[in-house]
């Protein structure tokens, strides 16, 4: 009877039994950054062309800031031309005497993982790939990545750059941890959701209708109409080198639930690395996310956390201010779980004086702290650091009191303090 009970679904520990055949893997909720599954998430590994997510980020940022436009043109450099002619790499051949606009180069990079097109974008933005790599590493730090090394814009091994590499050693490659790859994808989708409009294109022709027309099939074979089609797949980026193995950052959405999943150096059940393996393991990871979790709301937006309804204010017309949650506080819990969750408030110490008070004037909507969600065992629910915690904000503004009011309070406080001193002194006589 004991054996039977262990083998039945009700007795199974799904999370303990679940595993992904990869050197590292991570699954997160794309809206909140909550980590739903993680395997070797902090291990530094090769990322291959998943590096191009950083190039995409920097391009979309430059466009948003007006520093570059998709209609801007690029004149092919000798370096880009040389790399583009190597069809053993993912490429669209570029002509040495031709100009290309950023839109078609962006599509070639994002859909077809075209390496020379990626270098062209890097040169257009920063003047050279070497300068662009500096921007990649700087942006990684800014985004909160912790374990990374970028030596080129593409994710190729430096030996594939035909002697043109300028950063790192001759055989160096880009490296990141799985958690950092997920963080980069999370920030890319949060800051520039339009990336999925291009990353989600299954097939497109480069320079259609010209002598240079090339059919580009997305390397993400889980997109609609492709061989590993997966319901709800929206993006994002594959990557493969001998060093990195078979990698994939996948994004998908079903019934309002959005997931980001990463597999690095994926293998089949017998340990063989293949193109198919990364899609099989990605499907397994996404199925787990969509099938095993349900959303549990802890505190709705605009509500107060019990025991932390107000904050004291000094020098204000009012002596306290009401605080509330800025957004919904919710977690994804395993279906059928009876785990109960509680919230802990963490106030911003930099905004408070030594007595734990805010100082007037206080603006309405001022963020004064955050909320940490813990389970009934006291363990905090895990989120990406870049996602942050749910925030607490002030409900109303508190204006600074005038000098007369402050003076009266000071006098009243002095009288009260003096009276308390007399009471304490007299009490001490008896």
Coordinates of C-alpha atoms in Angstrom, one line a residue:
X1 CA 0.0 0.0 0.0
X2 CA 2.9 2.4 0.8
X3 CA 4.5 1.6 -2.6
X4 CA 1.2 2.2 -4.4
X5 CA 0.7 5.5 -2.6
X6 CA 4.1 6.7 -3.7
X7 CA 3.5 5.9 -7.3
X8 CA 0.1 7.5 -7.6
X9 CA -0.2 11.1 -8.9
X10 CA -1.4 12.4 -5.5
X11 CA 1.8 11.2 -3.9
X12 CA 4.2 12.5 -6.6
X13 CA 6.5 15.5 -6.0
X14 CA 6.4 17.0 -9.5
X15 CA 9.1 19.5 -8.9
X16 CA 11.5 16.9 -7.5
X17 CA 11.0 14.5 -10.4
X18 CA 11.1 17.2 -13.1
X19 CA 14.5 17.7 -14.9
X20 CA 15.8 19.2 -18.1
X21 CA 18.6 17.6 -20.1
X22 CA 20.8 20.6 -20.3
X23 CA 23.9 22.0 -18.5
X24 CA 21.7 24.8 -17.3
X25 CA 18.1 25.8 -17.6
X26 CA 15.7 28.3 -16.1
X27 CA 12.0 29.1 -16.4
X28 CA 10.5 32.5 -15.3
X29 CA 7.2 34.3 -15.4
X30 CA 7.7 37.0 -18.1
X31 CA 5.5 39.6 -16.2
X32 CA 6.9 39.4 -12.7
X33 CA 10.3 37.7 -13.1
X34 CA 9.4 35.0 -10.7
X35 CA 11.7 31.9 -11.1
X36 CA 9.6 28.8 -11.5
X37 CA 12.4 26.3 -12.2
X38 CA 16.2 26.6 -12.2
X39 CA 19.1 24.2 -12.8
X40 CA 22.7 25.5 -12.5
X41 CA 21.3 29.0 -13.0
X42 CA 24.6 30.7 -11.9
X43 CA 26.9 28.5 -13.9
X44 CA 29.0 30.5 -16.5
X45 CA 28.5 28.9 -19.9
X46 CA 28.8 29.7 -23.6
X47 CA 25.8 31.5 -25.0
X48 CA 26.5 31.5 -28.8
X49 CA 24.0 33.6 -30.8
X50 CA 21.8 34.2 -27.8
X51 CA 24.3 37.0 -27.4
X52 CA 22.4 38.8 -30.2
X53 CA 19.7 39.6 -27.7
X54 CA 22.1 42.2 -26.3
X55 CA 22.8 43.6 -29.8
X56 CA 19.0 43.8 -30.3
X57 CA 18.6 45.6 -27.0
X58 CA 21.3 48.2 -27.9
X59 CA 19.8 48.7 -31.4
X60 CA 16.3 49.2 -30.2
X61 CA 17.6 51.5 -27.4
X62 CA 19.4 53.6 -30.0
X63 CA 16.3 53.8 -32.2
X64 CA 14.2 54.9 -29.2
X65 CA 16.6 57.6 -28.2
X66 CA 16.7 58.9 -31.8
X67 CA 20.4 58.1 -32.3
X68 CA 19.7 55.9 -35.2
X69 CA 16.7 55.0 -37.5
X70 CA 15.7 51.8 -39.2
X71 CA 15.8 53.7 -42.5
X72 CA 19.5 54.7 -41.9
X73 CA 21.9 53.1 -44.3
X74 CA 25.1 51.2 -43.8
X75 CA 28.1 50.9 -46.2
X76 CA 29.6 47.4 -46.0
X77 CA 33.1 47.3 -44.5
X78 CA 35.8 44.8 -45.6
X79 CA 35.4 43.0 -42.3
X80 CA 31.6 42.6 -42.7
X81 CA 32.0 41.6 -46.3
X82 CA 34.5 38.9 -45.5
X83 CA 32.4 37.3 -42.8
X84 CA 29.2 37.5 -44.8
X85 CA 30.7 35.3 -47.6
X86 CA 31.1 32.4 -45.2
X87 CA 27.9 30.3 -45.6
X88 CA 29.1 27.7 -43.1
X89 CA 28.1 30.4 -40.6
X90 CA 24.5 31.7 -40.5
X91 CA 24.7 34.6 -43.0
X92 CA 23.0 36.5 -45.7
X93 CA 25.8 37.4 -48.2
X94 CA 26.4 41.1 -48.5
X95 CA 27.9 43.0 -51.4
X96 CA 31.1 45.0 -50.9
X97 CA 29.8 47.9 -53.0
X98 CA 26.3 47.9 -51.6
X99 CA 24.4 49.8 -48.9
X100 CA 21.8 48.3 -46.6
X101 CA 19.3 49.9 -44.3
X102 CA 19.1 49.0 -40.6
X103 CA 15.7 47.5 -40.9
X104 CA 16.8 44.7 -43.3
X105 CA 20.0 44.1 -41.3
X106 CA 17.9 43.9 -38.1
X107 CA 15.5 41.4 -39.6
X108 CA 18.4 39.3 -40.9
X109 CA 20.0 39.2 -37.4
X110 CA 16.8 38.6 -35.5
X111 CA 15.1 36.1 -37.8
X112 CA 18.1 34.3 -39.4
X113 CA 20.8 35.0 -36.9
X114 CA 22.9 36.5 -39.7
X115 CA 26.3 37.2 -38.2
X116 CA 27.8 39.7 -40.7
X117 CA 24.5 41.7 -40.5
X118 CA 25.0 41.8 -36.7
X119 CA 28.5 43.1 -37.0
X120 CA 27.2 45.7 -39.5
X121 CA 24.7 46.9 -36.8
X122 CA 27.5 47.0 -34.2
X123 CA 29.7 49.2 -36.6
X124 CA 26.8 51.5 -37.4
X125 CA 26.0 52.1 -33.7
X126 CA 29.4 52.4 -32.2
X127 CA 31.8 52.9 -35.2
X128 CA 33.5 49.5 -34.6
X129 CA 32.7 46.2 -33.1
X130 CA 35.3 46.7 -30.4
X131 CA 33.6 49.9 -29.2
X132 CA 30.2 48.1 -29.5
X133 CA 31.5 45.2 -27.3
X134 CA 32.3 47.9 -24.6
X135 CA 28.7 49.0 -24.8
X136 CA 27.5 45.4 -24.4
X137 CA 29.5 44.9 -21.2
X138 CA 28.4 48.3 -19.9
X139 CA 24.8 47.6 -20.6
X140 CA 25.0 44.2 -19.0
X141 CA 26.2 45.8 -15.8
X142 CA 23.4 48.4 -16.0
X143 CA 20.8 45.7 -16.5
X144 CA 21.9 43.9 -13.4
X145 CA 23.7 41.0 -15.0
X146 CA 26.3 39.4 -12.7
X147 CA 28.1 36.7 -14.6
X148 CA 28.9 37.5 -18.2
X149 CA 31.7 38.2 -20.7
X150 CA 31.1 39.7 -24.2
X151 CA 34.0 39.6 -26.7
X152 CA 32.0 40.1 -29.9
X153 CA 28.6 41.2 -31.1
X154 CA 27.5 37.9 -32.6
X155 CA 28.3 35.1 -30.2
X156 CA 30.6 33.4 -32.7
X157 CA 33.9 32.0 -31.6
X158 CA 36.6 34.6 -32.2
X159 CA 38.3 32.2 -34.6
X160 CA 35.4 32.5 -37.0
X161 CA 35.9 36.2 -37.4
X162 CA 38.6 35.8 -40.0
X163 CA 41.3 37.4 -38.0
X164 CA 39.3 40.5 -37.3
X165 CA 38.6 39.9 -33.6
X166 CA 39.6 42.8 -31.4
X167 CA 38.5 41.8 -27.9
X168 CA 39.6 38.7 -26.0
X169 CA 41.7 35.8 -27.2
X170 CA 41.8 34.0 -30.6
X171 CA 39.3 31.3 -29.5
X172 CA 37.3 33.3 -26.9
X173 CA 33.5 33.3 -26.9
X174 CA 30.7 35.1 -25.2
X175 CA 29.7 33.6 -21.9
X176 CA 26.8 34.2 -19.5
X177 CA 24.9 32.4 -16.7
X178 CA 21.5 31.0 -17.3
X179 CA 20.0 33.5 -14.8
X180 CA 21.7 36.4 -16.7
X181 CA 20.4 35.1 -20.0
X182 CA 16.9 35.1 -18.5
X183 CA 17.4 38.5 -17.1
X184 CA 18.5 39.9 -20.5
X185 CA 15.5 38.4 -22.2
X186 CA 13.2 39.7 -19.4
X187 CA 14.5 43.2 -19.8
X188 CA 14.5 43.1 -23.6
X189 CA 10.8 42.1 -23.5
X190 CA 9.9 44.6 -20.8
X191 CA 11.7 47.6 -22.4
X192 CA 11.2 46.7 -26.1
X193 CA 8.3 44.3 -26.5
X194 CA 8.3 45.1 -30.2
X195 CA 11.2 42.8 -30.5
X196 CA 8.7 39.9 -30.7
X197 CA 7.1 41.3 -33.8
X198 CA 10.4 40.5 -35.7
X199 CA 11.6 37.5 -33.6
X200 CA 8.2 35.8 -34.1
X201 CA 8.4 35.8 -37.9
X202 CA 8.8 32.2 -39.1
X203 CA 10.0 32.9 -42.6
X204 CA 10.9 35.9 -44.7
X205 CA 12.9 36.7 -47.8
X206 CA 15.9 39.0 -47.6
X207 CA 15.9 41.6 -50.4
X208 CA 12.9 39.9 -52.0
X209 CA 12.5 40.5 -55.7
X210 CA 16.2 41.2 -56.3
X211 CA 19.1 39.1 -57.5
X212 CA 20.2 38.9 -53.8
X213 CA 17.0 37.4 -52.6
X214 CA 17.6 34.8 -49.9
X215 CA 15.0 32.7 -48.0
X216 CA 15.4 33.2 -44.3
X217 CA 13.8 30.5 -42.1
X218 CA 13.8 31.4 -38.4
X219 CA 16.2 29.1 -36.4
X220 CA 13.4 29.0 -33.8
X221 CA 11.7 26.0 -35.2
X222 CA 9.0 26.1 -32.5
X223 CA 7.3 29.1 -34.2
X224 CA 4.0 28.6 -36.1
X225 CA 4.3 26.6 -39.4
X226 CA 7.8 25.3 -38.6
X227 CA 8.8 21.7 -37.8
X228 CA 8.6 21.9 -34.0
X229 CA 5.6 24.3 -33.9
X230 CA 4.5 25.0 -30.3
X231 CA 1.2 26.6 -29.3
X232 CA 1.8 30.1 -28.1
X233 CA 5.5 30.4 -29.1
X234 CA 6.4 34.0 -29.7
X235 CA 10.3 34.2 -29.8
X236 CA 13.1 34.7 -29.0
X237 CA 16.7 33.5 -29.8
X238 CA 18.6 30.3 -30.5
X239 CA 22.4 29.8 -30.4
X240 CA 24.8 27.1 -31.3
X241 CA 28.6 26.7 -31.3
X242 CA 30.9 23.8 -30.6
X243 CA 31.8 25.4 -27.2
X244 CA 28.3 26.5 -26.2
X245 CA 26.4 23.5 -27.5
X246 CA 22.7 23.8 -28.4
X247 CA 21.1 26.8 -26.6
X248 CA 17.7 28.5 -26.8
X249 CA 15.8 31.3 -25.1
X250 CA 12.2 30.7 -25.8
X251 CA 9.1 32.9 -25.1
X252 CA 5.6 31.8 -25.2
X253 CA 2.1 32.9 -24.1
X254 CA -1.1 30.9 -23.3
X255 CA -4.3 32.2 -21.7
X256 CA -2.6 35.4 -20.5
X257 CA 0.4 33.6 -18.9
X258 CA 3.7 34.6 -20.4
X259 CA 6.9 32.5 -19.9
X260 CA 10.6 32.9 -20.7
X261 CA 12.6 29.7 -20.7
X262 CA 16.3 29.1 -21.3
X263 CA 18.2 25.9 -22.0
X264 CA 21.9 25.9 -22.4
X265 CA 24.0 23.0 -23.9
X266 CA 20.8 21.0 -24.3
X267 CA 21.1 17.2 -25.0
X268 CA 18.9 14.3 -25.8
X269 CA 18.1 11.7 -23.1
X270 CA 21.3 9.8 -24.1
X271 CA 23.5 12.9 -23.7
X272 CA 23.8 13.8 -27.3
X273 CA 23.7 17.5 -28.3
X274 CA 21.5 18.1 -31.3
X275 CA 19.3 20.8 -32.8
X276 CA 16.3 18.8 -32.0
X277 CA 17.3 18.3 -28.3
X278 CA 17.1 22.0 -27.5
X279 CA 13.5 22.1 -28.8
X280 CA 12.5 18.9 -27.0
X281 CA 13.9 20.2 -23.8
X282 CA 12.3 23.7 -24.4
X283 CA 8.9 22.0 -24.9
X284 CA 9.4 20.1 -21.7
X285 CA 10.2 23.3 -19.8
X286 CA 7.3 25.3 -21.2
X287 CA 4.8 22.5 -20.7
X288 CA 5.9 22.4 -17.1
X289 CA 5.3 26.1 -16.7
X290 CA 1.9 26.1 -18.4
X291 CA 0.7 22.9 -16.9
X292 CA 1.9 22.9 -13.3
X293 CA 1.3 26.5 -12.1
X294 CA -1.6 28.7 -11.2
X295 CA -1.6 32.4 -10.2
X296 CA -2.4 33.2 -6.6
X297 CA -3.1 36.8 -5.7
X298 CA -1.7 37.8 -2.4
X299 CA -2.6 41.5 -2.2
X300 CA -4.4 43.5 -4.9
X301 CA -3.1 46.8 -6.3
X302 CA -4.2 49.8 -4.2
X303 CA -4.6 47.8 -1.0
X304 CA -2.8 48.1 2.3
X305 CA -0.6 45.6 4.0
X306 CA -1.8 44.8 7.5
X307 CA 0.4 46.3 10.1
X308 CA 1.9 48.7 7.6
X309 CA -1.0 51.0 6.7
X310 CA 0.7 54.3 7.4
X311 CA 4.1 55.9 7.8
X312 CA 4.9 58.7 10.3
X313 CA 5.8 62.1 8.8
X314 CA 7.8 64.8 10.5
X315 CA 7.4 68.6 9.7
X316 CA 4.2 67.9 7.8
X317 CA 0.6 69.3 8.0
X318 CA -0.4 65.7 8.7
X319 CA 1.6 63.5 11.1
X320 CA 1.3 60.4 9.0
X321 CA 0.6 59.3 5.4
X322 CA -1.3 56.2 4.1
X323 CA 0.7 53.7 2.0
X324 CA -0.6 51.0 -0.3
X325 CA 0.6 48.5 -2.9
X326 CA 1.5 50.0 -6.3
X327 CA 0.6 46.9 -8.2
X328 CA -0.9 43.5 -7.7
X329 CA 1.2 41.1 -5.5
X330 CA 0.8 37.6 -6.9
X331 CA 2.8 34.5 -7.2
X332 CA 2.7 31.4 -9.4
X333 CA 2.2 28.4 -7.2
X334 CA 2.1 24.7 -8.1
X335 CA -1.5 23.6 -8.8
X336 CA -3.0 21.9 -5.8
X337 CA -0.4 23.3 -3.4
X338 CA -1.8 24.2 0.0
X339 CA 1.1 26.5 0.7
X340 CA 0.1 29.8 2.3
X341 CA 1.9 33.0 1.6
X342 CA 2.6 36.1 3.7
X343 CA 4.2 39.4 2.9
X344 CA 7.0 41.3 4.6
X345 CA 7.4 45.0 4.2
X346 CA 10.8 46.4 3.6
X347 CA 10.9 50.2 3.8
X348 CA 13.5 52.4 2.0
X349 CA 15.9 53.3 4.7
X350 CA 17.3 56.2 2.6
X351 CA 13.9 58.0 2.7
X352 CA 13.5 57.7 6.5
X353 CA 15.2 59.6 9.4
X354 CA 16.7 57.9 12.4
X355 CA 13.3 57.7 14.0
X356 CA 11.8 55.9 10.9
X357 CA 9.9 59.0 9.7
X358 CA 9.5 60.6 6.3
X359 CA 10.2 64.3 6.1
X360 CA 7.6 66.6 4.5
X361 CA 6.9 67.5 1.8
X362 CA 5.9 64.0 0.6
X363 CA 4.6 63.6 -2.9
X364 CA 1.6 61.4 -3.7
X365 CA 2.7 58.2 -5.3
X366 CA 6.2 58.3 -3.7
X367 CA 7.6 54.8 -3.6
X368 CA 8.6 54.2 0.1
X369 CA 9.3 50.5 0.2
X370 CA 8.7 47.0 -1.2
X371 CA 7.0 43.8 -0.3
X372 CA 8.8 40.4 -0.1
X373 CA 6.5 37.3 -0.4
X374 CA 7.4 34.3 1.8
X375 CA 5.8 30.9 2.0
X376 CA 4.6 29.3 5.3
X377 CA 8.1 28.0 6.0
X378 CA 9.5 31.5 5.9
X379 CA 11.3 31.0 2.5
X380 CA 11.1 33.9 0.1
X381 CA 9.6 33.3 -3.3
X382 CA 12.5 33.6 -5.8
X383 CA 12.5 36.4 -8.4
X384 CA 15.2 37.7 -10.8
X385 CA 17.0 40.6 -9.1
X386 CA 16.3 42.8 -12.1
X387 CA 12.6 42.3 -11.7
X388 CA 12.6 43.9 -8.2
X389 CA 9.8 43.5 -5.7
X390 CA 6.3 44.8 -5.6
X391 CA 6.4 48.4 -4.4
X392 CA 4.6 50.4 -1.7
X393 CA 3.6 54.0 -2.5
X394 CA 2.0 56.9 -0.7
X395 CA -1.7 57.4 -1.2
X396 CA -1.8 61.2 -0.7
X397 CA 0.6 64.1 -0.6
X398 CA 1.7 65.7 2.7
X399 CA 2.7 69.3 2.5
X400 CA 5.2 70.8 4.9
X401 CA 3.6 72.6 7.9
X402 CA 4.2 76.3 8.3
X403 CA 6.5 77.8 10.9
X404 CA 3.7 78.6 13.3
X405 CA 2.4 75.0 13.4
X406 CA 5.9 73.7 13.7
X407 CA 6.7 76.1 16.6
X408 CA 3.5 75.2 18.5
X409 CA 4.4 71.5 18.1
X410 CA 7.9 72.2 19.4
X411 CA 6.5 74.1 22.4
X412 CA 3.9 71.4 23.1
X413 CA 6.5 68.7 22.8
X414 CA 8.8 70.6 25.2
X415 CA 6.0 71.0 27.8
X416 CA 5.1 67.4 27.5
X417 CA 8.7 66.4 27.9
X418 CA 9.1 68.6 31.0
X419 CA 5.9 67.2 32.6
X420 CA 7.1 63.7 32.0
X421 CA 10.4 64.6 33.6
X422 CA 8.6 65.9 36.7
X423 CA 6.4 62.8 36.9
X424 CA 9.4 60.5 36.6
X425 CA 11.4 62.5 39.2
X426 CA 8.6 62.6 41.8
X427 CA 7.8 58.9 41.2
X428 CA 11.5 58.1 41.9
X429 CA 11.2 59.7 45.4
X430 CA 8.7 57.0 46.5

